[in-house]
Amino acid sequence: MVRVLMIEDDEELAEILSEYLQRFRIEAINVPDPFLGLSKLENESFDLVILDLSLPGMDGLEVCEEIRKRSDVPIVISSARSDLTDKIVGLEKGADDYLPKPYDPRELVARIKTILRRIGREKGDDSHKSHDLRIDESTRMIYLEKEPLQLTAAEYGILSYLLEHANEVVSREDLIYNVDAISEESTLKSVDVIVSRIRHKLKDNPKQPRFIRSVRGLGYRLTP
């Protein structure tokens, strides 16, 4: 799932956008305060930033400049300010796109996907890599040492989610909630069974795991 940081002080709009983006496997985390947004970006990993310009305490153009000093994460400016100068300055300060409000949320999704595809091409790959594990999102295939794994929909969903959150502890509840192929009525035990099947296909010894480690009382962590 794509992870987006939204810095938007209109919390009602942010909630509407977050719910809409969720349909397209885009998780939007909103922070209404620009200083908290910069701090969150410093401490967490995001694929893209959606940035409003009219923010309390710090103008969005300054925020854009600060983000670009610290990170090369793509930035989409989303603003009701119609001044052409703002658009030009925003792009000059490092924004990748400028979307004037109001807009159809479908256009935001299209812009996000376009930017991420372009970034993937510039890096020479549109996949998440973990040494011997590689996921190709365009074909929904996961490879182990260049060999495709034969996975069920639930196995693919869990393994791809763990890859997207490599080195992070992911709870069983997170997997039930975020993997479409798993019913929200599923039990924690059923998640353990699916993970066990994935480990078998990865040739991962549960006693000395190479990839998926159990974290007692919490969940799982995929170690690259």
JSON list of C-alpha atoms in Angstrom, two decimals:
[
{"chain": "A", "resi": 1, "resn": "MET", "atom": "CA", "xyz": [0.00, 0.00, 0.00]},
{"chain": "A", "resi": 2, "resn": "VAL", "atom": "CA", "xyz": [1.21, 3.49, -0.87]},
{"chain": "A", "resi": 3, "resn": "ARG", "atom": "CA", "xyz": [1.74, 5.64, 2.24]},
{"chain": "A", "resi": 4, "resn": "VAL", "atom": "CA", "xyz": [1.05, 9.38, 1.95]},
{"chain": "A", "resi": 5, "resn": "LEU", "atom": "CA", "xyz": [1.58, 12.21, 4.42]},
{"chain": "A", "resi": 6, "resn": "MET", "atom": "CA", "xyz": [-1.10, 14.90, 4.11]},
{"chain": "A", "resi": 7, "resn": "ILE", "atom": "CA", "xyz": [-0.39, 18.29, 5.67]},
{"chain": "A", "resi": 8, "resn": "GLU", "atom": "CA", "xyz": [-3.84, 19.90, 5.61]},
{"chain": "A", "resi": 9, "resn": "ASP", "atom": "CA", "xyz": [-5.50, 22.03, 8.31]},
{"chain": "A", "resi": 10, "resn": "ASP", "atom": "CA", "xyz": [-9.01, 21.48, 6.92]},
{"chain": "A", "resi": 11, "resn": "GLU", "atom": "CA", "xyz": [-9.55, 18.25, 8.85]},
{"chain": "A", "resi": 12, "resn": "GLU", "atom": "CA", "xyz": [-12.98, 17.56, 7.34]},
{"chain": "A", "resi": 13, "resn": "LEU", "atom": "CA", "xyz": [-11.50, 17.69, 3.82]},
{"chain": "A", "resi": 14, "resn": "ALA", "atom": "CA", "xyz": [-8.55, 15.59, 4.96]},
{"chain": "A", "resi": 15, "resn": "GLU", "atom": "CA", "xyz": [-10.90, 12.91, 6.31]},
{"chain": "A", "resi": 16, "resn": "ILE", "atom": "CA", "xyz": [-12.90, 12.82, 3.06]},
{"chain": "A", "resi": 17, "resn": "LEU", "atom": "CA", "xyz": [-9.74, 12.51, 0.98]},
{"chain": "A", "resi": 18, "resn": "SER", "atom": "CA", "xyz": [-8.26, 9.86, 3.28]},
{"chain": "A", "resi": 19, "resn": "GLU", "atom": "CA", "xyz": [-11.37, 7.69, 3.00]},
{"chain": "A", "resi": 20, "resn": "TYR", "atom": "CA", "xyz": [-11.42, 8.06, -0.78]},
{"chain": "A", "resi": 21, "resn": "LEU", "atom": "CA", "xyz": [-7.71, 7.29, -1.22]},
{"chain": "A", "resi": 22, "resn": "GLN", "atom": "CA", "xyz": [-8.09, 4.16, 0.92]},
{"chain": "A", "resi": 23, "resn": "ARG", "atom": "CA", "xyz": [-10.17, 2.64, -1.92]},
{"chain": "A", "resi": 24, "resn": "PHE", "atom": "CA", "xyz": [-7.07, 2.76, -4.12]},
{"chain": "A", "resi": 25, "resn": "ARG", "atom": "CA", "xyz": [-4.72, 1.25, -1.53]},
{"chain": "A", "resi": 26, "resn": "ILE", "atom": "CA", "xyz": [-3.35, 4.67, -0.64]},
{"chain": "A", "resi": 27, "resn": "GLU", "atom": "CA", "xyz": [-3.03, 5.24, 3.11]},
{"chain": "A", "resi": 28, "resn": "ALA", "atom": "CA", "xyz": [-3.16, 8.96, 3.90]},
{"chain": "A", "resi": 29, "resn": "ILE", "atom": "CA", "xyz": [-1.94, 10.14, 7.32]},
{"chain": "A", "resi": 30, "resn": "ASN", "atom": "CA", "xyz": [-3.06, 13.71, 7.96]},
{"chain": "A", "resi": 31, "resn": "VAL", "atom": "CA", "xyz": [-1.27, 16.24, 10.17]},
{"chain": "A", "resi": 32, "resn": "PRO", "atom": "CA", "xyz": [-2.94, 19.70, 10.38]},
{"chain": "A", "resi": 33, "resn": "ASP", "atom": "CA", "xyz": [0.15, 21.42, 11.82]},
{"chain": "A", "resi": 34, "resn": "PRO", "atom": "CA", "xyz": [3.11, 22.05, 9.47]},
{"chain": "A", "resi": 35, "resn": "PHE", "atom": "CA", "xyz": [5.73, 21.69, 12.22]},
{"chain": "A", "resi": 36, "resn": "LEU", "atom": "CA", "xyz": [4.30, 18.33, 13.30]},
{"chain": "A", "resi": 37, "resn": "GLY", "atom": "CA", "xyz": [4.19, 17.35, 9.63]},
{"chain": "A", "resi": 38, "resn": "LEU", "atom": "CA", "xyz": [7.89, 18.05, 9.19]},
{"chain": "A", "resi": 39, "resn": "SER", "atom": "CA", "xyz": [8.64, 16.11, 12.37]},
{"chain": "A", "resi": 40, "resn": "LYS", "atom": "CA", "xyz": [6.56, 13.13, 11.19]},
{"chain": "A", "resi": 41, "resn": "LEU", "atom": "CA", "xyz": [8.33, 13.13, 7.84]},
{"chain": "A", "resi": 42, "resn": "GLU", "atom": "CA", "xyz": [11.64, 13.12, 9.68]},
{"chain": "A", "resi": 43, "resn": "ASN", "atom": "CA", "xyz": [10.75, 10.04, 11.72]},
{"chain": "A", "resi": 44, "resn": "GLU", "atom": "CA", "xyz": [8.58, 7.96, 9.39]},
{"chain": "A", "resi": 45, "resn": "SER", "atom": "CA", "xyz": [8.70, 6.75, 5.80]},
{"chain": "A", "resi": 46, "resn": "PHE", "atom": "CA", "xyz": [6.24, 8.08, 3.22]},
{"chain": "A", "resi": 47, "resn": "ASP", "atom": "CA", "xyz": [5.92, 7.63, -0.55]},
{"chain": "A", "resi": 48, "resn": "LEU", "atom": "CA", "xyz": [4.49, 11.10, -1.19]},
{"chain": "A", "resi": 49, "resn": "VAL", "atom": "CA", "xyz": [3.37, 14.32, 0.52]},
{"chain": "A", "resi": 50, "resn": "ILE", "atom": "CA", "xyz": [0.11, 16.19, -0.18]},
{"chain": "A", "resi": 51, "resn": "LEU", "atom": "CA", "xyz": [0.69, 19.76, 0.99]},
{"chain": "A", "resi": 52, "resn": "ASP", "atom": "CA", "xyz": [-1.77, 22.60, 1.55]},
{"chain": "A", "resi": 53, "resn": "LEU", "atom": "CA", "xyz": [-0.38, 26.14, 1.32]},
{"chain": "A", "resi": 54, "resn": "SER", "atom": "CA", "xyz": [-2.61, 27.99, 3.79]},
{"chain": "A", "resi": 55, "resn": "LEU", "atom": "CA", "xyz": [-1.35, 26.51, 7.05]},
{"chain": "A", "resi": 56, "resn": "PRO", "atom": "CA", "xyz": [-1.21, 27.86, 10.62]},
{"chain": "A", "resi": 57, "resn": "GLY", "atom": "CA", "xyz": [2.16, 29.12, 11.79]},
{"chain": "A", "resi": 58, "resn": "MET", "atom": "CA", "xyz": [4.11, 28.48, 8.59]},
{"chain": "A", "resi": 59, "resn": "ASP", "atom": "CA", "xyz": [3.29, 29.14, 4.96]},
{"chain": "A", "resi": 60, "resn": "GLY", "atom": "CA", "xyz": [3.02, 26.05, 2.79]},
{"chain": "A", "resi": 61, "resn": "LEU", "atom": "CA", "xyz": [5.67, 27.32, 0.38]},
{"chain": "A", "resi": 62, "resn": "GLU", "atom": "CA", "xyz": [8.14, 27.45, 3.27]},
{"chain": "A", "resi": 63, "resn": "VAL", "atom": "CA", "xyz": [7.08, 23.95, 4.28]},
{"chain": "A", "resi": 64, "resn": "CYS", "atom": "CA", "xyz": [7.72, 22.78, 0.72]},
{"chain": "A", "resi": 65, "resn": "GLU", "atom": "CA", "xyz": [11.20, 24.27, 0.82]},
{"chain": "A", "resi": 66, "resn": "GLU", "atom": "CA", "xyz": [11.93, 22.64, 4.21]},
{"chain": "A", "resi": 67, "resn": "ILE", "atom": "CA", "xyz": [10.74, 19.24, 2.99]},
{"chain": "A", "resi": 68, "resn": "ARG", "atom": "CA", "xyz": [12.94, 19.45, -0.08]},
{"chain": "A", "resi": 69, "resn": "LYS", "atom": "CA", "xyz": [15.98, 20.32, 2.07]},
{"chain": "A", "resi": 70, "resn": "ARG", "atom": "CA", "xyz": [15.47, 17.12, 4.06]},
{"chain": "A", "resi": 71, "resn": "SER", "atom": "CA", "xyz": [14.04, 14.63, 1.57]},
{"chain": "A", "resi": 72, "resn": "ASP", "atom": "CA", "xyz": [13.45, 13.83, -2.09]},
{"chain": "A", "resi": 73, "resn": "VAL", "atom": "CA", "xyz": [9.92, 12.53, -1.35]},
{"chain": "A", "resi": 74, "resn": "PRO", "atom": "CA", "xyz": [7.47, 13.64, -4.10]},
{"chain": "A", "resi": 75, "resn": "ILE", "atom": "CA", "xyz": [5.29, 16.63, -3.16]},
{"chain": "A", "resi": 76, "resn": "VAL", "atom": "CA", "xyz": [1.83, 17.45, -4.54]},
{"chain": "A", "resi": 77, "resn": "ILE", "atom": "CA", "xyz": [0.66, 20.93, -3.54]},
{"chain": "A", "resi": 78, "resn": "SER", "atom": "CA", "xyz": [-3.11, 21.01, -2.98]},
{"chain": "A", "resi": 79, "resn": "SER", "atom": "CA", "xyz": [-4.26, 24.59, -2.53]},
{"chain": "A", "resi": 80, "resn": "ALA", "atom": "CA", "xyz": [-7.23, 26.94, -2.86]},
{"chain": "A", "resi": 81, "resn": "ARG", "atom": "CA", "xyz": [-4.83, 29.81, -3.53]},
{"chain": "A", "resi": 82, "resn": "SER", "atom": "CA", "xyz": [-5.28, 30.68, -7.20]},
{"chain": "A", "resi": 83, "resn": "ASP", "atom": "CA", "xyz": [-2.31, 33.02, -7.61]},
{"chain": "A", "resi": 84, "resn": "LEU", "atom": "CA", "xyz": [-0.17, 31.80, -10.52]},
{"chain": "A", "resi": 85, "resn": "THR", "atom": "CA", "xyz": [2.90, 33.00, -8.61]},
{"chain": "A", "resi": 86, "resn": "ASP", "atom": "CA", "xyz": [2.21, 30.46, -5.85]},
{"chain": "A", "resi": 87, "resn": "LYS", "atom": "CA", "xyz": [2.17, 27.67, -8.42]},
{"chain": "A", "resi": 88, "resn": "ILE", "atom": "CA", "xyz": [5.41, 28.80, -10.03]},
{"chain": "A", "resi": 89, "resn": "VAL", "atom": "CA", "xyz": [7.18, 29.33, -6.70]},
{"chain": "A", "resi": 90, "resn": "GLY", "atom": "CA", "xyz": [5.93, 25.99, -5.38]},
{"chain": "A", "resi": 91, "resn": "LEU", "atom": "CA", "xyz": [7.33, 24.14, -8.38]},
{"chain": "A", "resi": 92, "resn": "GLU", "atom": "CA", "xyz": [10.58, 26.11, -8.12]},
{"chain": "A", "resi": 93, "resn": "LYS", "atom": "CA", "xyz": [10.88, 25.13, -4.45]},
{"chain": "A", "resi": 94, "resn": "GLY", "atom": "CA", "xyz": [10.70, 21.45, -5.36]},
{"chain": "A", "resi": 95, "resn": "ALA", "atom": "CA", "xyz": [7.03, 20.47, -5.62]},
{"chain": "A", "resi": 96, "resn": "ASP", "atom": "CA", "xyz": [6.32, 17.80, -8.24]},
{"chain": "A", "resi": 97, "resn": "ASP", "atom": "CA", "xyz": [2.76, 18.91, -8.99]},
{"chain": "A", "resi": 98, "resn": "TYR", "atom": "CA", "xyz": [0.23, 21.62, -8.15]},
{"chain": "A", "resi": 99, "resn": "LEU", "atom": "CA", "xyz": [-3.48, 20.82, -7.85]},
{"chain": "A", "resi": 100, "resn": "PRO", "atom": "CA", "xyz": [-5.82, 23.82, -7.36]},
{"chain": "A", "resi": 101, "resn": "LYS", "atom": "CA", "xyz": [-8.86, 23.33, -5.12]},
{"chain": "A", "resi": 102, "resn": "PRO", "atom": "CA", "xyz": [-11.60, 22.39, -5.59]},
{"chain": "A", "resi": 103, "resn": "TYR", "atom": "CA", "xyz": [-10.83, 19.25, -7.56]},
{"chain": "A", "resi": 104, "resn": "ASP", "atom": "CA", "xyz": [-12.28, 15.80, -8.14]},
{"chain": "A", "resi": 105, "resn": "PRO", "atom": "CA", "xyz": [-10.53, 13.28, -5.83]},
{"chain": "A", "resi": 106, "resn": "ARG", "atom": "CA", "xyz": [-10.12, 11.02, -8.86]},
{"chain": "A", "resi": 107, "resn": "GLU", "atom": "CA", "xyz": [-7.72, 13.59, -10.30]},
{"chain": "A", "resi": 108, "resn": "LEU", "atom": "CA", "xyz": [-5.64, 13.47, -7.10]},
{"chain": "A", "resi": 109, "resn": "VAL", "atom": "CA", "xyz": [-5.42, 9.67, -7.38]},
{"chain": "A", "resi": 110, "resn": "ALA", "atom": "CA", "xyz": [-4.36, 9.96, -11.03]},
{"chain": "A", "resi": 111, "resn": "ARG", "atom": "CA", "xyz": [-1.67, 12.53, -10.19]},
{"chain": "A", "resi": 112, "resn": "ILE", "atom": "CA", "xyz": [-0.32, 10.41, -7.33]},
{"chain": "A", "resi": 113, "resn": "LYS", "atom": "CA", "xyz": [-0.10, 7.31, -9.52]},
{"chain": "A", "resi": 114, "resn": "THR", "atom": "CA", "xyz": [1.53, 9.23, -12.36]},
{"chain": "A", "resi": 115, "resn": "ILE", "atom": "CA", "xyz": [4.21, 10.67, -10.07]},
{"chain": "A", "resi": 116, "resn": "LEU", "atom": "CA", "xyz": [4.96, 7.32, -8.43]},
{"chain": "A", "resi": 117, "resn": "ARG", "atom": "CA", "xyz": [5.21, 5.60, -11.84]},
{"chain": "A", "resi": 118, "resn": "ARG", "atom": "CA", "xyz": [7.62, 8.28, -13.00]},
{"chain": "A", "resi": 119, "resn": "ILE", "atom": "CA", "xyz": [9.72, 7.96, -9.87]},
{"chain": "A", "resi": 120, "resn": "GLY", "atom": "CA", "xyz": [9.80, 4.19, -10.37]},
{"chain": "A", "resi": 121, "resn": "ARG", "atom": "CA", "xyz": [11.06, 4.59, -13.95]},
{"chain": "A", "resi": 122, "resn": "GLU", "atom": "CA", "xyz": [13.73, 7.06, -12.85]},
{"chain": "A", "resi": 123, "resn": "LYS", "atom": "CA", "xyz": [14.97, 4.51, -10.32]},
{"chain": "A", "resi": 124, "resn": "GLY", "atom": "CA", "xyz": [14.95, 1.87, -13.03]},
{"chain": "A", "resi": 125, "resn": "ASP", "atom": "CA", "xyz": [12.38, -0.27, -11.22]},
{"chain": "A", "resi": 126, "resn": "ASP", "atom": "CA", "xyz": [8.79, -0.02, -10.05]},
{"chain": "A", "resi": 127, "resn": "SER", "atom": "CA", "xyz": [9.08, -2.69, -7.41]},
{"chain": "A", "resi": 128, "resn": "HIS", "atom": "CA", "xyz": [9.87, -2.98, -3.72]},
{"chain": "A", "resi": 129, "resn": "LYS", "atom": "CA", "xyz": [13.07, -4.93, -3.15]},
{"chain": "A", "resi": 130, "resn": "SER", "atom": "CA", "xyz": [14.30, -6.86, -0.17]},
{"chain": "A", "resi": 131, "resn": "HIS", "atom": "CA", "xyz": [17.59, -8.48, -1.25]},
{"chain": "A", "resi": 132, "resn": "ASP", "atom": "CA", "xyz": [16.35, -11.86, -2.54]},
{"chain": "A", "resi": 133, "resn": "LEU", "atom": "CA", "xyz": [12.68, -10.85, -2.37]},
{"chain": "A", "resi": 134, "resn": "ARG", "atom": "CA", "xyz": [11.16, -8.61, -5.04]},
{"chain": "A", "resi": 135, "resn": "ILE", "atom": "CA", "xyz": [7.57, -7.57, -5.66]},
{"chain": "A", "resi": 136, "resn": "ASP", "atom": "CA", "xyz": [6.43, -6.45, -9.10]},
{"chain": "A", "resi": 137, "resn": "GLU", "atom": "CA", "xyz": [3.23, -4.51, -8.48]},
{"chain": "A", "resi": 138, "resn": "SER", "atom": "CA", "xyz": [2.40, -4.25, -12.18]},
{"chain": "A", "resi": 139, "resn": "THR", "atom": "CA", "xyz": [2.00, -8.04, -12.43]},
{"chain": "A", "resi": 140, "resn": "ARG", "atom": "CA", "xyz": [1.20, -8.70, -8.74]},
{"chain": "A", "resi": 141, "resn": "MET", "atom": "CA", "xyz": [4.01, -11.24, -8.56]},
{"chain": "A", "resi": 142, "resn": "ILE", "atom": "CA", "xyz": [6.60, -11.74, -5.83]},
{"chain": "A", "resi": 143, "resn": "TYR", "atom": "CA", "xyz": [9.96, -13.28, -6.70]},
{"chain": "A", "resi": 144, "resn": "LEU", "atom": "CA", "xyz": [12.40, -15.17, -4.51]},
{"chain": "A", "resi": 145, "resn": "GLU", "atom": "CA", "xyz": [15.88, -15.20, -6.03]},
{"chain": "A", "resi": 146, "resn": "LYS", "atom": "CA", "xyz": [14.35, -14.40, -9.46]},
{"chain": "A", "resi": 147, "resn": "GLU", "atom": "CA", "xyz": [11.86, -17.28, -9.22]},
{"chain": "A", "resi": 148, "resn": "PRO", "atom": "CA", "xyz": [8.14, -16.37, -8.99]},
{"chain": "A", "resi": 149, "resn": "LEU", "atom": "CA", "xyz": [6.36, -17.57, -5.86]},
{"chain": "A", "resi": 150, "resn": "GLN", "atom": "CA", "xyz": [3.04, -19.33, -6.36]},
{"chain": "A", "resi": 151, "resn": "LEU", "atom": "CA", "xyz": [0.90, -17.49, -3.84]},
{"chain": "A", "resi": 152, "resn": "THR", "atom": "CA", "xyz": [-2.79, -17.37, -3.06]},
{"chain": "A", "resi": 153, "resn": "ALA", "atom": "CA", "xyz": [-4.45, -13.95, -2.95]},
{"chain": "A", "resi": 154, "resn": "ALA", "atom": "CA", "xyz": [-4.24, -13.90, 0.85]},
{"chain": "A", "resi": 155, "resn": "GLU", "atom": "CA", "xyz": [-0.57, -14.98, 0.83]},
{"chain": "A", "resi": 156, "resn": "TYR", "atom": "CA", "xyz": [0.30, -12.31, -1.74]},
{"chain": "A", "resi": 157, "resn": "GLY", "atom": "CA", "xyz": [-1.56, -9.66, 0.25]},
{"chain": "A", "resi": 158, "resn": "ILE", "atom": "CA", "xyz": [0.20, -10.49, 3.52]},
{"chain": "A", "resi": 159, "resn": "LEU", "atom": "CA", "xyz": [3.69, -10.81, 2.02]},
{"chain": "A", "resi": 160, "resn": "SER", "atom": "CA", "xyz": [3.37, -7.63, -0.05]},
{"chain": "A", "resi": 161, "resn": "TYR", "atom": "CA", "xyz": [2.16, -5.73, 3.04]},
{"chain": "A", "resi": 162, "resn": "LEU", "atom": "CA", "xyz": [5.12, -7.02, 5.07]},
{"chain": "A", "resi": 163, "resn": "LEU", "atom": "CA", "xyz": [7.48, -5.99, 2.25]},
{"chain": "A", "resi": 164, "resn": "GLU", "atom": "CA", "xyz": [5.99, -2.50, 2.16]},
{"chain": "A", "resi": 165, "resn": "HIS", "atom": "CA", "xyz": [6.56, -2.28, 5.92]},
{"chain": "A", "resi": 166, "resn": "ALA", "atom": "CA", "xyz": [9.95, -4.02, 6.02]},
{"chain": "A", "resi": 167, "resn": "ASN", "atom": "CA", "xyz": [11.73, -3.76, 9.40]},
{"chain": "A", "resi": 168, "resn": "GLU", "atom": "CA", "xyz": [8.49, -2.62, 11.05]},
{"chain": "A", "resi": 169, "resn": "VAL", "atom": "CA", "xyz": [6.46, -4.74, 13.45]},
{"chain": "A", "resi": 170, "resn": "VAL", "atom": "CA", "xyz": [3.11, -5.51, 11.81]},
{"chain": "A", "resi": 171, "resn": "SER", "atom": "CA", "xyz": [0.33, -6.84, 14.03]},
{"chain": "A", "resi": 172, "resn": "ARG", "atom": "CA", "xyz": [-2.06, -9.59, 12.97]},
{"chain": "A", "resi": 173, "resn": "GLU", "atom": "CA", "xyz": [-4.88, -7.03, 13.31]},
{"chain": "A", "resi": 174, "resn": "ASP", "atom": "CA", "xyz": [-3.05, -4.77, 10.82]},
{"chain": "A", "resi": 175, "resn": "LEU", "atom": "CA", "xyz": [-2.95, -7.62, 8.32]},
{"chain": "A", "resi": 176, "resn": "ILE", "atom": "CA", "xyz": [-6.63, -8.45, 8.76]},
{"chain": "A", "resi": 177, "resn": "TYR", "atom": "CA", "xyz": [-7.61, -4.81, 8.29]},
{"chain": "A", "resi": 178, "resn": "ASN", "atom": "CA", "xyz": [-5.28, -3.94, 5.40]},
{"chain": "A", "resi": 179, "resn": "VAL", "atom": "CA", "xyz": [-5.19, -7.09, 3.25]},
{"chain": "A", "resi": 180, "resn": "ASP", "atom": "CA", "xyz": [-8.23, -7.14, 0.98]},
{"chain": "A", "resi": 181, "resn": "ALA", "atom": "CA", "xyz": [-8.12, -10.92, 0.47]},
{"chain": "A", "resi": 182, "resn": "ILE", "atom": "CA", "xyz": [-8.58, -11.52, 4.21]},
{"chain": "A", "resi": 183, "resn": "SER", "atom": "CA", "xyz": [-12.05, -11.15, 5.70]},
{"chain": "A", "resi": 184, "resn": "GLU", "atom": "CA", "xyz": [-12.35, -8.79, 8.66]},
{"chain": "A", "resi": 185, "resn": "GLU", "atom": "CA", "xyz": [-14.08, -11.68, 10.45]},
{"chain": "A", "resi": 186, "resn": "SER", "atom": "CA", "xyz": [-10.90, -13.78, 10.19]},
{"chain": "A", "resi": 187, "resn": "THR", "atom": "CA", "xyz": [-9.25, -14.91, 13.41]},
{"chain": "A", "resi": 188, "resn": "LEU", "atom": "CA", "xyz": [-5.69, -14.17, 14.46]},
{"chain": "A", "resi": 189, "resn": "LYS", "atom": "CA", "xyz": [-5.01, -17.90, 14.21]},
{"chain": "A", "resi": 190, "resn": "SER", "atom": "CA", "xyz": [-6.00, -17.92, 10.54]},
{"chain": "A", "resi": 191, "resn": "VAL", "atom": "CA", "xyz": [-3.40, -15.19, 9.89]},
{"chain": "A", "resi": 192, "resn": "ASP", "atom": "CA", "xyz": [-0.77, -17.37, 11.60]},
{"chain": "A", "resi": 193, "resn": "VAL", "atom": "CA", "xyz": [-1.71, -20.27, 9.32]},
{"chain": "A", "resi": 194, "resn": "ILE", "atom": "CA", "xyz": [-1.29, -18.13, 6.18]},
{"chain": "A", "resi": 195, "resn": "VAL", "atom": "CA", "xyz": [2.05, -16.78, 7.42]},
{"chain": "A", "resi": 196, "resn": "SER", "atom": "CA", "xyz": [3.17, -20.36, 8.05]},
{"chain": "A", "resi": 197, "resn": "ARG", "atom": "CA", "xyz": [2.33, -21.24, 4.43]},
{"chain": "A", "resi": 198, "resn": "ILE", "atom": "CA", "xyz": [4.27, -18.19, 3.20]},
{"chain": "A", "resi": 199, "resn": "ARG", "atom": "CA", "xyz": [7.30, -19.22, 5.28]},
{"chain": "A", "resi": 200, "resn": "HIS", "atom": "CA", "xyz": [7.16, -22.68, 3.73]},
{"chain": "A", "resi": 201, "resn": "LYS", "atom": "CA", "xyz": [7.19, -21.18, 0.23]},
{"chain": "A", "resi": 202, "resn": "LEU", "atom": "CA", "xyz": [10.08, -18.90, 1.23]},
{"chain": "A", "resi": 203, "resn": "LYS", "atom": "CA", "xyz": [11.92, -21.92, 2.65]},
{"chain": "A", "resi": 204, "resn": "ASP", "atom": "CA", "xyz": [12.08, -19.91, 5.86]},
{"chain": "A", "resi": 205, "resn": "ASN", "atom": "CA", "xyz": [12.94, -21.90, 8.98]},
{"chain": "A", "resi": 206, "resn": "PRO", "atom": "CA", "xyz": [10.59, -20.60, 11.73]},
{"chain": "A", "resi": 207, "resn": "LYS", "atom": "CA", "xyz": [13.20, -21.39, 14.39]},
{"chain": "A", "resi": 208, "resn": "GLN", "atom": "CA", "xyz": [15.90, -19.38, 12.58]},
{"chain": "A", "resi": 209, "resn": "PRO", "atom": "CA", "xyz": [13.93, -17.22, 10.13]},
{"chain": "A", "resi": 210, "resn": "ARG", "atom": "CA", "xyz": [15.71, -15.50, 7.29]},
{"chain": "A", "resi": 211, "resn": "PHE", "atom": "CA", "xyz": [12.79, -13.29, 6.33]},
{"chain": "A", "resi": 212, "resn": "ILE", "atom": "CA", "xyz": [9.70, -13.30, 8.57]},
{"chain": "A", "resi": 213, "resn": "ARG", "atom": "CA", "xyz": [10.31, -13.08, 12.31]},
{"chain": "A", "resi": 214, "resn": "SER", "atom": "CA", "xyz": [7.65, -13.47, 14.97]},
{"chain": "A", "resi": 215, "resn": "VAL", "atom": "CA", "xyz": [7.53, -10.72, 17.58]},
{"chain": "A", "resi": 216, "resn": "ARG", "atom": "CA", "xyz": [6.04, -12.20, 20.74]},
{"chain": "A", "resi": 217, "resn": "GLY", "atom": "CA", "xyz": [2.71, -10.67, 21.68]},
{"chain": "A", "resi": 218, "resn": "LEU", "atom": "CA", "xyz": [2.82, -8.20, 18.77]},
{"chain": "A", "resi": 219, "resn": "GLY", "atom": "CA", "xyz": [2.93, -9.78, 15.34]},
{"chain": "A", "resi": 220, "resn": "TYR", "atom": "CA", "xyz": [5.52, -10.15, 12.58]},
{"chain": "A", "resi": 221, "resn": "ARG", "atom": "CA", "xyz": [8.49, -8.29, 11.14]},
{"chain": "A", "resi": 222, "resn": "LEU", "atom": "CA", "xyz": [9.98, -8.89, 7.72]},
{"chain": "A", "resi": 223, "resn": "THR", "atom": "CA", "xyz": [13.76, -8.41, 7.85]},
{"chain": "A", "resi": 224, "resn": "PRO", "atom": "CA", "xyz": [15.42, -7.58, 4.50]}
]
